[in-house]
JSON list of C-alpha atoms in Angstrom, two decimals:
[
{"chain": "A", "resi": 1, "resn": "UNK", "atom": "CA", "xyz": [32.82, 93.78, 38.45]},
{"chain": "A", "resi": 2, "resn": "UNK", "atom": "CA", "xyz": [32.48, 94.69, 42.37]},
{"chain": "A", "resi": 3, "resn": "UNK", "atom": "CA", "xyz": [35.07, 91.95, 43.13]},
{"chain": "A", "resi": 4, "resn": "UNK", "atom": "CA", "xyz": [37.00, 92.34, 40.60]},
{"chain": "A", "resi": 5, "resn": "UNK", "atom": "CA", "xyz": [38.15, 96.08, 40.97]},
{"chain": "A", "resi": 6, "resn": "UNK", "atom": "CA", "xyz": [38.21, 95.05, 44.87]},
{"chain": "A", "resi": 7, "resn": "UNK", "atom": "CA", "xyz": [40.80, 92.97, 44.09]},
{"chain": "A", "resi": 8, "resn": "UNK", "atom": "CA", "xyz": [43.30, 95.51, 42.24]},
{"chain": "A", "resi": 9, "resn": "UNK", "atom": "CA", "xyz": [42.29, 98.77, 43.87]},
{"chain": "A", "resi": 10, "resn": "UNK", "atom": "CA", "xyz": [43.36, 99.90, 47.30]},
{"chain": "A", "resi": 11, "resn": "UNK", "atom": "CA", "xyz": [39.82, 100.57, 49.37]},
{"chain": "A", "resi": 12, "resn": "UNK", "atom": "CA", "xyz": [41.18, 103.51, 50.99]},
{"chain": "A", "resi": 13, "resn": "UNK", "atom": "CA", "xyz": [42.93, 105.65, 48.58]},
{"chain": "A", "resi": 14, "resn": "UNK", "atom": "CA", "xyz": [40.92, 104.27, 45.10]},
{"chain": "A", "resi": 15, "resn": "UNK", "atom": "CA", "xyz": [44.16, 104.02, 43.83]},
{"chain": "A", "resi": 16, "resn": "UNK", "atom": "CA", "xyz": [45.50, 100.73, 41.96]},
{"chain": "A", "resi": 17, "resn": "UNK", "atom": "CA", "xyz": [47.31, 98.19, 44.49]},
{"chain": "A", "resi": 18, "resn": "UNK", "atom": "CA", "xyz": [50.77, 96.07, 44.11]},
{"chain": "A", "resi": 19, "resn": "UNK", "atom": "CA", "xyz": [48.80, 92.86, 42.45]},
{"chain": "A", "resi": 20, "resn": "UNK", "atom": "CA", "xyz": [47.52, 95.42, 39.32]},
{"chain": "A", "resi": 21, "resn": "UNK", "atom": "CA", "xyz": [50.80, 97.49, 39.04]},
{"chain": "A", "resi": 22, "resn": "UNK", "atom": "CA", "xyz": [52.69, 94.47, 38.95]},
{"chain": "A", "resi": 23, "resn": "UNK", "atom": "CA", "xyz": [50.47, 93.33, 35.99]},
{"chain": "A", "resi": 24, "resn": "UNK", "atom": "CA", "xyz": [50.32, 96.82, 34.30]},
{"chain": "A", "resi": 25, "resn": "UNK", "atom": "CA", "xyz": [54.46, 97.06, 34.84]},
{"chain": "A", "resi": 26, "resn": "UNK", "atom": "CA", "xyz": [54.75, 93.52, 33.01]},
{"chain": "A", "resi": 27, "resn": "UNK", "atom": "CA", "xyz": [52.66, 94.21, 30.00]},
{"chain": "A", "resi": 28, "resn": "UNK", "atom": "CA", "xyz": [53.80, 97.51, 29.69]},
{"chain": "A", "resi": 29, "resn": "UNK", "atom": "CA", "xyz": [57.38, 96.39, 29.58]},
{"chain": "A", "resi": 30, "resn": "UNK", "atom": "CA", "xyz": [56.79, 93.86, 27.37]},
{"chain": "A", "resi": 31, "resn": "UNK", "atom": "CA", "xyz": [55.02, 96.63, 25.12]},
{"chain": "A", "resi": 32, "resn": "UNK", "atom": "CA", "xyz": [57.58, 98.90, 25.25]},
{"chain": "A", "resi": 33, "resn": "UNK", "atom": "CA", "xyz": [60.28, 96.29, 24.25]},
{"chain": "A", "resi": 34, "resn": "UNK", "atom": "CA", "xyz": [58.31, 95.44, 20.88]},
{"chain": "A", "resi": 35, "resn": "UNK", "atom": "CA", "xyz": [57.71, 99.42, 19.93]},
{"chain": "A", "resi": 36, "resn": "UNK", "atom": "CA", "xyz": [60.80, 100.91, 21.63]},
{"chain": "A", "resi": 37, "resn": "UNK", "atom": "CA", "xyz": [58.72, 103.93, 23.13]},
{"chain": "A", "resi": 38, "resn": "UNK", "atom": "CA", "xyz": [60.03, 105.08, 26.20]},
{"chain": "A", "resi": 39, "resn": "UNK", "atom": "CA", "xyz": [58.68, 104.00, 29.54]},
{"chain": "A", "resi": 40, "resn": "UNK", "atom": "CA", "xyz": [58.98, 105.42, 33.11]},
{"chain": "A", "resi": 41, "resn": "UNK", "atom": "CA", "xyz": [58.27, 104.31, 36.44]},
{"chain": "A", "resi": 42, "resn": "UNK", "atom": "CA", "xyz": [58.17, 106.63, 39.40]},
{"chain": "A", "resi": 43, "resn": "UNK", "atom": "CA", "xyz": [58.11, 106.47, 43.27]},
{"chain": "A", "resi": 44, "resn": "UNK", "atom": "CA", "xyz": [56.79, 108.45, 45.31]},
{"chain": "A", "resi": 45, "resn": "UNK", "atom": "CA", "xyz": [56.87, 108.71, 49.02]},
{"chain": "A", "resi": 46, "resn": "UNK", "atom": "CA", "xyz": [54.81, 110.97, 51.77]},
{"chain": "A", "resi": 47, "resn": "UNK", "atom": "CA", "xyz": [57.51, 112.75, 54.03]},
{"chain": "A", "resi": 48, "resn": "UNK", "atom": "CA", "xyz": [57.42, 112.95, 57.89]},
{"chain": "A", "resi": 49, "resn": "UNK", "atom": "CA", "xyz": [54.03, 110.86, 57.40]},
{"chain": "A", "resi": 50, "resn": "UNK", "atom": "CA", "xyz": [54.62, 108.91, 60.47]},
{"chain": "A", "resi": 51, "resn": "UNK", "atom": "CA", "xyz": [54.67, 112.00, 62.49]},
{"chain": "A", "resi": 52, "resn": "UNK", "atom": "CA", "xyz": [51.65, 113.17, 61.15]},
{"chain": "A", "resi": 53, "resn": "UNK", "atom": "CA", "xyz": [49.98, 109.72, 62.18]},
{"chain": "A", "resi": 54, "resn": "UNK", "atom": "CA", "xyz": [51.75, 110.54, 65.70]},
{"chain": "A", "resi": 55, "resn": "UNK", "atom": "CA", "xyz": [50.45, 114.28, 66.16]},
{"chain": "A", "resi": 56, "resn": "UNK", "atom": "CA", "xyz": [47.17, 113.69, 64.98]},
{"chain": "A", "resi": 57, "resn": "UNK", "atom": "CA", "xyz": [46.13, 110.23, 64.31]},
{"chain": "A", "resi": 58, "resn": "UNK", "atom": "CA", "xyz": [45.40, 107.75, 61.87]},
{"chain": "A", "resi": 59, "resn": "UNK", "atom": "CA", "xyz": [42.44, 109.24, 60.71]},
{"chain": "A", "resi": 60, "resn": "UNK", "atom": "CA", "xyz": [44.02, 112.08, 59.96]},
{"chain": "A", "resi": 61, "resn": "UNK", "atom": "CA", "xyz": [46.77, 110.01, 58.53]},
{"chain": "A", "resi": 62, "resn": "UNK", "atom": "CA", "xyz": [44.09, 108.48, 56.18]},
{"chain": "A", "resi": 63, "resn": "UNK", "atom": "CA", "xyz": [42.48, 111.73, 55.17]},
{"chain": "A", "resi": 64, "resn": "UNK", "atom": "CA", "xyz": [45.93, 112.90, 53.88]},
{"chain": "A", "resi": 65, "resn": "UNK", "atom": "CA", "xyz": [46.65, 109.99, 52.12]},
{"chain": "A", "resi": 66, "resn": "UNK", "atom": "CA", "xyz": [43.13, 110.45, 50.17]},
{"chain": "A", "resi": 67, "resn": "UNK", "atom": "CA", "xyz": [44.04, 114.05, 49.90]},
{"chain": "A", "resi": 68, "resn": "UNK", "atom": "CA", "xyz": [47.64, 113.80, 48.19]},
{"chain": "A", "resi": 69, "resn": "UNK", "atom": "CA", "xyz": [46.18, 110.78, 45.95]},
{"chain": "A", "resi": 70, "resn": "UNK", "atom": "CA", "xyz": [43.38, 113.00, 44.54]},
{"chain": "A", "resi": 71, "resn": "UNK", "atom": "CA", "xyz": [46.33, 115.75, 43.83]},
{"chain": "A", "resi": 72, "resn": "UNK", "atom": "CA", "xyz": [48.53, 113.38, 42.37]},
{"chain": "A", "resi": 73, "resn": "UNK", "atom": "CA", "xyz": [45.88, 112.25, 39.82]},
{"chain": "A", "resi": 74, "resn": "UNK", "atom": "CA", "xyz": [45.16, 115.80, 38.81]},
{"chain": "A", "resi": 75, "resn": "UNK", "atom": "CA", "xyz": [48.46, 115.83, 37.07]},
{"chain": "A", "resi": 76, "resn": "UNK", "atom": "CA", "xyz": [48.24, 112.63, 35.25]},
{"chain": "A", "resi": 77, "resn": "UNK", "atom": "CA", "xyz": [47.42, 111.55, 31.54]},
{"chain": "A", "resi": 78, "resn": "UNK", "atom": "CA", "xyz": [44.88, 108.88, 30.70]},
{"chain": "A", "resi": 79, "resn": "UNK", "atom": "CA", "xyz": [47.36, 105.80, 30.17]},
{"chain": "A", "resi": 80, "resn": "UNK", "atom": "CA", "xyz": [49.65, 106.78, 33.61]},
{"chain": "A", "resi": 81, "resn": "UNK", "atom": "CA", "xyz": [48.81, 104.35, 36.25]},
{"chain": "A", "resi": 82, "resn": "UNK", "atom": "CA", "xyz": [49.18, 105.32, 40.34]},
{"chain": "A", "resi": 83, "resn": "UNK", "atom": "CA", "xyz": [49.35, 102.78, 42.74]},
{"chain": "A", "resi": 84, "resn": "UNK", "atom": "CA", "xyz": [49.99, 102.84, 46.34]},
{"chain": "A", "resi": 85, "resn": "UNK", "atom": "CA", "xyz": [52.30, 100.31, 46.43]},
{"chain": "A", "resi": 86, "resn": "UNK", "atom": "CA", "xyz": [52.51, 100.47, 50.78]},
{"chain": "A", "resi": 87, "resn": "UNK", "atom": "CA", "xyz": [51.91, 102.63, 53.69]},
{"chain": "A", "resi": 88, "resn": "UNK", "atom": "CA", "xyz": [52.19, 106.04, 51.92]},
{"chain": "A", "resi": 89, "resn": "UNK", "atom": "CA", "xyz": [54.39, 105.02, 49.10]},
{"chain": "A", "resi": 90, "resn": "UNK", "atom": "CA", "xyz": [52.83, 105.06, 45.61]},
{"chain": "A", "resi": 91, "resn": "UNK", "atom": "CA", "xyz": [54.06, 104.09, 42.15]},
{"chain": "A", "resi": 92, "resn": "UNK", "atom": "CA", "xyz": [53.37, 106.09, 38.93]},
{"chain": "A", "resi": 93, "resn": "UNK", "atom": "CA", "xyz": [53.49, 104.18, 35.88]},
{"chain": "A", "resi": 94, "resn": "UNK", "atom": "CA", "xyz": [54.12, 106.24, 32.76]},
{"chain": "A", "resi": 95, "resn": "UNK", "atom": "CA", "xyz": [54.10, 104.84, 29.06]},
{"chain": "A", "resi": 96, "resn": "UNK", "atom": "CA", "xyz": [55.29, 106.38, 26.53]},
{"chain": "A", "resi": 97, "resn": "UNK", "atom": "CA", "xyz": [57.43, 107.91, 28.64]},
{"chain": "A", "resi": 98, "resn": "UNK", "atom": "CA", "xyz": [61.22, 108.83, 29.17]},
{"chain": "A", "resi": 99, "resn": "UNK", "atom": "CA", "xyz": [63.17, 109.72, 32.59]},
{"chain": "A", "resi": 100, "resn": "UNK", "atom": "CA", "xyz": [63.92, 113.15, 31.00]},
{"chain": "A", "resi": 101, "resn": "UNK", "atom": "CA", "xyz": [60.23, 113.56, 30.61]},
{"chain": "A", "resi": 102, "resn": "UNK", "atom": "CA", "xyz": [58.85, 112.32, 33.59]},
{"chain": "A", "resi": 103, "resn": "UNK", "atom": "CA", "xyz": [60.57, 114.63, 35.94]},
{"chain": "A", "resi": 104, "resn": "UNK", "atom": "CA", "xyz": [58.98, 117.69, 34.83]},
{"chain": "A", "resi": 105, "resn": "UNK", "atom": "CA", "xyz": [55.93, 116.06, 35.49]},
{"chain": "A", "resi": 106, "resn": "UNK", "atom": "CA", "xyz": [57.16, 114.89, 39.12]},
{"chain": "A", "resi": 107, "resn": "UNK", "atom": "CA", "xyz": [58.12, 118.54, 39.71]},
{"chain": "A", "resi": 108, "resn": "UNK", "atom": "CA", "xyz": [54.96, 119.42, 39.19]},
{"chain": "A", "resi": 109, "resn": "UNK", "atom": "CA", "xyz": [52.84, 117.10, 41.59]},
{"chain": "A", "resi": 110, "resn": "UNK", "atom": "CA", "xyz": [55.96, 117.87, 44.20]},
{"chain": "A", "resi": 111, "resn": "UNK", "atom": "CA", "xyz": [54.70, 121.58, 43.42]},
{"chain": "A", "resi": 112, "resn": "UNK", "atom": "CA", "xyz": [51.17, 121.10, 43.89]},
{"chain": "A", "resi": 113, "resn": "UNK", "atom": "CA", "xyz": [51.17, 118.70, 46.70]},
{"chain": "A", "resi": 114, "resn": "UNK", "atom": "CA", "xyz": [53.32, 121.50, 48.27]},
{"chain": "A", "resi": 115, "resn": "UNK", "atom": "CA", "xyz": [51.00, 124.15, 47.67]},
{"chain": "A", "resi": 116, "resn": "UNK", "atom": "CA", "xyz": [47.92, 122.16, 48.59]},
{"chain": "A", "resi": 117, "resn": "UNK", "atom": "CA", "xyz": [48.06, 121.54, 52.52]},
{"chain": "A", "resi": 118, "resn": "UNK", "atom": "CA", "xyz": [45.59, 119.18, 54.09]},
{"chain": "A", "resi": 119, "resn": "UNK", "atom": "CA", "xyz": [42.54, 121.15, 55.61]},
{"chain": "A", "resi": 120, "resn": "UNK", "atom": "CA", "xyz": [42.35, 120.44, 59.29]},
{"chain": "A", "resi": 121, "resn": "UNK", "atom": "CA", "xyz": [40.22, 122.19, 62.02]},
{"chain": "A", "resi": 122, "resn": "UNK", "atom": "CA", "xyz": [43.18, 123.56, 63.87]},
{"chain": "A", "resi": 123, "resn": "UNK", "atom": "CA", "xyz": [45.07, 124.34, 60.92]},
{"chain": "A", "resi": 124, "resn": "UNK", "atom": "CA", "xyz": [45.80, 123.24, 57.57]},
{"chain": "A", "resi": 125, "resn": "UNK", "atom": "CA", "xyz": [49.07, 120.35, 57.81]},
{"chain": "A", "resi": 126, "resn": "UNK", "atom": "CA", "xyz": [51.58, 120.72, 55.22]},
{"chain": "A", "resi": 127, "resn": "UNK", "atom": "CA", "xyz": [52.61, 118.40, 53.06]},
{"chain": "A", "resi": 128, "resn": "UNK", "atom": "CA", "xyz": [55.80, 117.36, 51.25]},
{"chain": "A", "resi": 129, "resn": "UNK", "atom": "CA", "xyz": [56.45, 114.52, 48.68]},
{"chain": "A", "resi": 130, "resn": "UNK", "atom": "CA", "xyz": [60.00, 112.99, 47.32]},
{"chain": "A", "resi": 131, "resn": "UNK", "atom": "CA", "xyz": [59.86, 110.85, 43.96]},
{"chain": "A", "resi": 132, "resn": "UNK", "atom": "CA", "xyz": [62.67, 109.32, 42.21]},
{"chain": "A", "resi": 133, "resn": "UNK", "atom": "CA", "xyz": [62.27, 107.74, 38.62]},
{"chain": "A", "resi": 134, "resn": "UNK", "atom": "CA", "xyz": [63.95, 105.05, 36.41]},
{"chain": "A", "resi": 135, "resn": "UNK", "atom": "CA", "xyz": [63.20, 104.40, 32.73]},
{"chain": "A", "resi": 136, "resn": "UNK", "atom": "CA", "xyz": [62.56, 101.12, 31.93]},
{"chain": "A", "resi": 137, "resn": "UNK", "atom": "CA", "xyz": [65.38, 99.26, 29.48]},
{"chain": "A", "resi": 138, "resn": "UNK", "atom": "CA", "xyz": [65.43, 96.07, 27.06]},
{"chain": "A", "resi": 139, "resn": "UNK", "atom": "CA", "xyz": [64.66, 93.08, 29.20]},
{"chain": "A", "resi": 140, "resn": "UNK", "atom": "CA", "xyz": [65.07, 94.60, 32.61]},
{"chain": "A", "resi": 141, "resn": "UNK", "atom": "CA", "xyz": [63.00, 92.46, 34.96]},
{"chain": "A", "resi": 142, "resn": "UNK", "atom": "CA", "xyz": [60.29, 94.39, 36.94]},
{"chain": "A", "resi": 143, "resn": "UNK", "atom": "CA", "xyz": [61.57, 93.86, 40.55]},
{"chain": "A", "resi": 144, "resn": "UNK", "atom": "CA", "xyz": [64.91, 95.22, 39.39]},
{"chain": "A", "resi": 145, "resn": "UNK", "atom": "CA", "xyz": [63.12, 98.05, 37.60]},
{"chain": "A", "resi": 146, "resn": "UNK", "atom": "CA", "xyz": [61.41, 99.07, 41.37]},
{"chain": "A", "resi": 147, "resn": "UNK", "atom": "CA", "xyz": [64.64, 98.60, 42.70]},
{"chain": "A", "resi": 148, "resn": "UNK", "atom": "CA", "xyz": [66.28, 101.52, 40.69]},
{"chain": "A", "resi": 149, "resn": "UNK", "atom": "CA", "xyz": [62.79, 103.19, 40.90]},
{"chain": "A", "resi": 150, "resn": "UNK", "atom": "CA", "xyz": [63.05, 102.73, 44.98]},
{"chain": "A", "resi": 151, "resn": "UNK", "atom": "CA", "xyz": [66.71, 103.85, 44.72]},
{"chain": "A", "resi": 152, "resn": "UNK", "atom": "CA", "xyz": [66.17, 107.25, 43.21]},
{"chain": "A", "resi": 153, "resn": "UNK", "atom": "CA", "xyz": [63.69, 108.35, 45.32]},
{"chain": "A", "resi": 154, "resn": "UNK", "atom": "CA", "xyz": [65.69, 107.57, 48.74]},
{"chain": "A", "resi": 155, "resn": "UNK", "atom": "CA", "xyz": [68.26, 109.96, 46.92]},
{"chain": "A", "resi": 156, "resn": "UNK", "atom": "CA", "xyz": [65.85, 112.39, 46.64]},
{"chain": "A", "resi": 157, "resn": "UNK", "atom": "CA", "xyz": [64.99, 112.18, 50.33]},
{"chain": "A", "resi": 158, "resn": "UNK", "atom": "CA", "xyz": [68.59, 112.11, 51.23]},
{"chain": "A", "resi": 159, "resn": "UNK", "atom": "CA", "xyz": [69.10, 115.45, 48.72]},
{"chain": "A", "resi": 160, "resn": "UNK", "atom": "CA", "xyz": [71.47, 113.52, 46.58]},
{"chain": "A", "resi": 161, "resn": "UNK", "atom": "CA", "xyz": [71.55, 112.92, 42.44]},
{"chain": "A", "resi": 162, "resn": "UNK", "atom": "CA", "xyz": [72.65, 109.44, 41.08]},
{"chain": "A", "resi": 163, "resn": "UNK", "atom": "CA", "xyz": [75.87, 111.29, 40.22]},
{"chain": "A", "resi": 164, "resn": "UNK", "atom": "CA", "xyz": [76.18, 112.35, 44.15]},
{"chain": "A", "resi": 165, "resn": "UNK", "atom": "CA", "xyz": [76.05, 108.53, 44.97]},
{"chain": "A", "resi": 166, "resn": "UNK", "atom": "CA", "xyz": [78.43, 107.13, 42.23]},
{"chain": "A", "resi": 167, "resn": "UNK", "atom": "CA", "xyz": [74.86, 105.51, 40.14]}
]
């Protein structure tokens, strides 16, 4: 069992990795095709993380990464799945769940990562998150899926809507 959740969790974070999300994004697809329930999946994306690495190192860079991942899963349901899907990007997967509905619930980690600085010895280092979403539809294919998921949240770094940018 070691091995095994060695292979689909990420050692420093705890959270799922690419290789399980990636399995988890095709079955739940394929589940929410047959039942037509709703499903969401959400990016998420550290800001200004590399110049938090710069300032004060990669442990530091580490310890924030742990810290916003234990936030982040204090707002989630049983069935939602987080995995950091690179450097300090992170995928939410949510069943049984709409776009309309998921934001709300992005809001709110946004909020709390916001509110929750990282403690430091000097002083505590803020934190910020952006997160875009995309509902899944009828036979979309899962790299696609990302894609639009990807998409959204660059928006939201940039400040834009999908109406701003003509989606």
């Amino acid at each position: 069992v070691a091995l095994q959740e060695q292979a689909i969790r990420d050692s420093l974070t705890g959270c799922f990795n690419r290789r399980r999300l990636d399995e988890a994004m095709n079955a739940e697809l394929a589940r929410s095709a047959r039942s037509g329930h709703p499903l969401a999946l959400a990016m998420l994306d550290l800001d200004h993380f590399k110049a938090v690495n710069d300032r004060h190192g990669h442990g530091v860079g580490d310890a924030m990464l742990a810290h916003v991942t234990g936030i982040i899963r204090n707002q989630l349901r049983e069935p939602d799945l987080l995995a950091r899907v690179g450097g300090e990007e992170f995928a939410l997967l949510l069943p049984d769940t709409g776009e309309r509905e998921a934001v709300p619930l992005l809001e709110r980690i946004r909020r709390k990562v916001e509110e929750t600085p990282l403690p430091h010895a000097d002083a505590p280092i803020p934190m910020t998150v952006s997160a875009g979403v995309a509902e899944a539809r009828p036979d979309i294919e899962p790299g696609r899926w990302m894609h639009e998921a990807d998409a959204a949240l660059y928006m939201a770094k940039d400040g834009r809507t999908a109406l701003d940018a003509g989606l």
